[in-house]
Amino acid sequence: MMAFIKNIEHEEIVRLADEISANTGQVVSKTLAQNSCVSITLFAFAKGEEIGTHDSAGDAMVTVIEGKGRFVVDGREYCLSAGETLVMPARKPHSVHAEDAFKMLLTVVFPRNDSET
């Protein structure tokens, strides 16, 4: 049987924050699903780390699962705490900053390719 979601136990209750960690100086990612329609990735940021400004072909939804993260979307700053979610629209430049260590779940939904069935 093919698994669409990987790198995480199936049919078990898990705490997402326990599935990933980052040491000093690291940003660590763990892909849970990836295809032409969607990408789901866990991230752990050590204090002071960041992902520089970039954009995405799809809408990017972040949910902070531990700590606090700062997100800059098209020049506007958002500070999110555990349990809070922000959608960063496709093609808008954005960056991620960890003033303190934090963890997040990133879900990106890409535009539909009509050649796929």
mmCIF file of C-alpha atoms in Angstrom:
data_model
loop_
_atom_site.group_PDB
_atom_site.id
_atom_site.type_symbol
_atom_site.label_atom_id
_atom_site.label_comp_id
_atom_site.label_asym_id
_atom_site.label_seq_id
_atom_site.Cartn_x
_atom_site.Cartn_y
_atom_site.Cartn_z
ATOM 1 C CA MET A 1 0.000 0.000 0.000
ATOM 2 C CA MET A 2 1.389 3.383 -1.035
ATOM 3 C CA ALA A 3 1.647 6.084 1.643
ATOM 4 C CA PHE A 4 0.949 9.642 0.559
ATOM 5 C CA ILE A 5 2.105 11.075 3.883
ATOM 6 C CA LYS A 6 5.645 10.035 4.819
ATOM 7 C CA ASN A 7 8.199 10.444 7.609
ATOM 8 C CA ILE A 8 5.544 10.255 10.325
ATOM 9 C CA GLU A 9 3.749 7.344 11.960
ATOM 10 C CA HIS A 10 0.382 6.333 10.532
ATOM 11 C CA GLU A 11 -2.541 5.436 12.782
ATOM 12 C CA GLU A 12 -0.760 6.825 15.836
ATOM 13 C CA ILE A 13 -1.334 9.999 17.801
ATOM 14 C CA VAL A 14 1.757 12.182 17.471
ATOM 15 C CA ARG A 15 2.736 15.619 18.717
ATOM 16 C CA LEU A 16 4.114 17.438 15.673
ATOM 17 C CA ALA A 17 6.525 19.526 17.762
ATOM 18 C CA ASP A 18 8.182 16.291 18.937
ATOM 19 C CA GLU A 19 8.794 15.147 15.355
ATOM 20 C CA ILE A 20 11.541 17.701 14.626
ATOM 21 C CA SER A 21 14.246 19.686 16.412
ATOM 22 C CA ALA A 22 17.004 22.137 15.538
ATOM 23 C CA ASN A 23 20.368 22.657 17.199
ATOM 24 C CA THR A 24 22.088 26.035 17.454
ATOM 25 C CA GLY A 25 22.671 27.543 14.025
ATOM 26 C CA GLN A 26 20.183 25.281 12.254
ATOM 27 C CA VAL A 27 16.953 25.414 10.331
ATOM 28 C CA VAL A 28 15.718 21.837 9.974
ATOM 29 C CA SER A 29 12.912 20.647 7.711
ATOM 30 C CA LYS A 30 11.061 17.350 7.465
ATOM 31 C CA THR A 31 8.862 16.748 4.423
ATOM 32 C CA LEU A 32 5.591 14.982 5.203
ATOM 33 C CA ALA A 33 4.031 15.163 1.724
ATOM 34 C CA GLN A 34 5.174 16.508 -1.630
ATOM 35 C CA ASN A 35 3.576 16.407 -5.062
ATOM 36 C CA SER A 36 2.582 18.825 -7.818
ATOM 37 C CA CYS A 37 -0.501 19.982 -5.867
ATOM 38 C CA VAL A 38 0.627 20.232 -2.248
ATOM 39 C CA SER A 39 3.677 20.327 -0.024
ATOM 40 C CA ILE A 40 3.515 19.727 3.746
ATOM 41 C CA THR A 41 6.706 20.317 5.722
ATOM 42 C CA LEU A 42 7.638 20.608 9.383
ATOM 43 C CA PHE A 43 10.291 23.198 10.243
ATOM 44 C CA ALA A 44 12.351 23.811 13.372
ATOM 45 C CA PHE A 45 14.329 27.053 13.691
ATOM 46 C CA ALA A 46 17.094 27.663 16.202
ATOM 47 C CA LYS A 47 17.109 31.107 17.810
ATOM 48 C CA GLY A 48 18.370 33.757 15.395
ATOM 49 C CA GLU A 49 17.930 31.702 12.235
ATOM 50 C CA GLU A 50 15.857 32.717 9.225
ATOM 51 C CA ILE A 51 14.746 31.881 5.709
ATOM 52 C CA GLY A 52 15.432 34.900 3.520
ATOM 53 C CA THR A 53 12.970 36.618 1.230
ATOM 54 C CA HIS A 54 11.519 34.413 -1.493
ATOM 55 C CA ASP A 55 8.149 33.692 -3.071
ATOM 56 C CA SER A 56 6.151 30.623 -3.995
ATOM 57 C CA ALA A 57 3.987 29.585 -6.927
ATOM 58 C CA GLY A 58 1.329 28.470 -4.426
ATOM 59 C CA ASP A 59 -0.384 29.827 -1.341
ATOM 60 C CA ALA A 60 1.731 29.062 1.733
ATOM 61 C CA MET A 61 -0.054 28.473 5.042
ATOM 62 C CA VAL A 62 2.072 28.408 8.190
ATOM 63 C CA THR A 63 0.928 27.224 11.607
ATOM 64 C CA VAL A 64 3.278 27.792 14.524
ATOM 65 C CA ILE A 65 3.307 24.636 16.668
ATOM 66 C CA GLU A 66 5.831 25.714 19.307
ATOM 67 C CA GLY A 67 7.342 29.051 20.298
ATOM 68 C CA LYS A 68 6.952 32.260 18.288
ATOM 69 C CA GLY A 69 7.915 33.168 14.735
ATOM 70 C CA ARG A 70 8.075 36.422 12.812
ATOM 71 C CA PHE A 71 6.949 36.461 9.194
ATOM 72 C CA VAL A 72 7.351 39.330 6.741
ATOM 73 C CA VAL A 73 4.946 39.227 3.788
ATOM 74 C CA ASP A 74 5.328 41.860 1.086
ATOM 75 C CA GLY A 75 6.888 44.224 3.661
ATOM 76 C CA ARG A 76 4.248 43.650 6.379
ATOM 77 C CA GLU A 77 5.330 41.964 9.613
ATOM 78 C CA TYR A 78 3.336 39.279 11.468
ATOM 79 C CA CYS A 79 4.292 37.712 14.812
ATOM 80 C CA LEU A 80 2.691 34.331 15.410
ATOM 81 C CA SER A 81 2.581 32.212 18.568
ATOM 82 C CA ALA A 82 1.862 28.499 18.971
ATOM 83 C CA GLY A 83 -1.562 27.657 17.570
ATOM 84 C CA GLU A 84 -1.724 30.651 15.215
ATOM 85 C CA THR A 85 -1.868 30.430 11.425
ATOM 86 C CA LEU A 86 -1.044 32.821 8.585
ATOM 87 C CA VAL A 87 -1.645 32.421 4.851
ATOM 88 C CA MET A 88 1.011 33.998 2.653
ATOM 89 C CA PRO A 89 -0.455 34.471 -0.838
ATOM 90 C CA ALA A 90 1.224 33.015 -3.895
ATOM 91 C CA ARG A 91 3.829 35.206 -5.591
ATOM 92 C CA LYS A 92 4.114 37.628 -2.640
ATOM 93 C CA PRO A 93 7.666 37.905 -1.301
ATOM 94 C CA HIS A 94 7.990 36.607 2.249
ATOM 95 C CA SER A 95 10.606 35.659 4.843
ATOM 96 C CA VAL A 96 10.681 33.788 8.164
ATOM 97 C CA HIS A 97 12.617 34.850 11.266
ATOM 98 C CA ALA A 98 13.265 33.149 14.616
ATOM 99 C CA GLU A 99 13.981 35.688 17.335
ATOM 100 C CA ASP A 100 13.610 32.667 19.628
ATOM 101 C CA ALA A 101 13.583 28.990 18.706
ATOM 102 C CA PHE A 102 10.282 27.922 17.155
ATOM 103 C CA LYS A 103 8.604 25.198 15.105
ATOM 104 C CA MET A 104 6.007 25.436 12.376
ATOM 105 C CA LEU A 105 4.018 23.371 9.924
ATOM 106 C CA LEU A 106 4.066 24.699 6.356
ATOM 107 C CA THR A 107 1.389 23.702 3.858
ATOM 108 C CA VAL A 108 1.746 24.998 0.300
ATOM 109 C CA VAL A 109 -1.106 24.507 -2.163
ATOM 110 C CA PHE A 110 0.048 24.927 -5.744
ATOM 111 C CA PRO A 111 -2.013 26.024 -8.771
ATOM 112 C CA ARG A 112 -3.765 23.195 -10.479
ATOM 113 C CA ASN A 113 -2.133 21.894 -13.619
ATOM 114 C CA ASP A 114 -5.052 21.065 -15.946
ATOM 115 C CA SER A 115 -2.984 18.405 -17.707
ATOM 116 C CA GLU A 116 -3.139 16.305 -14.496
ATOM 117 C CA THR A 117 -6.094 14.072 -13.833
#
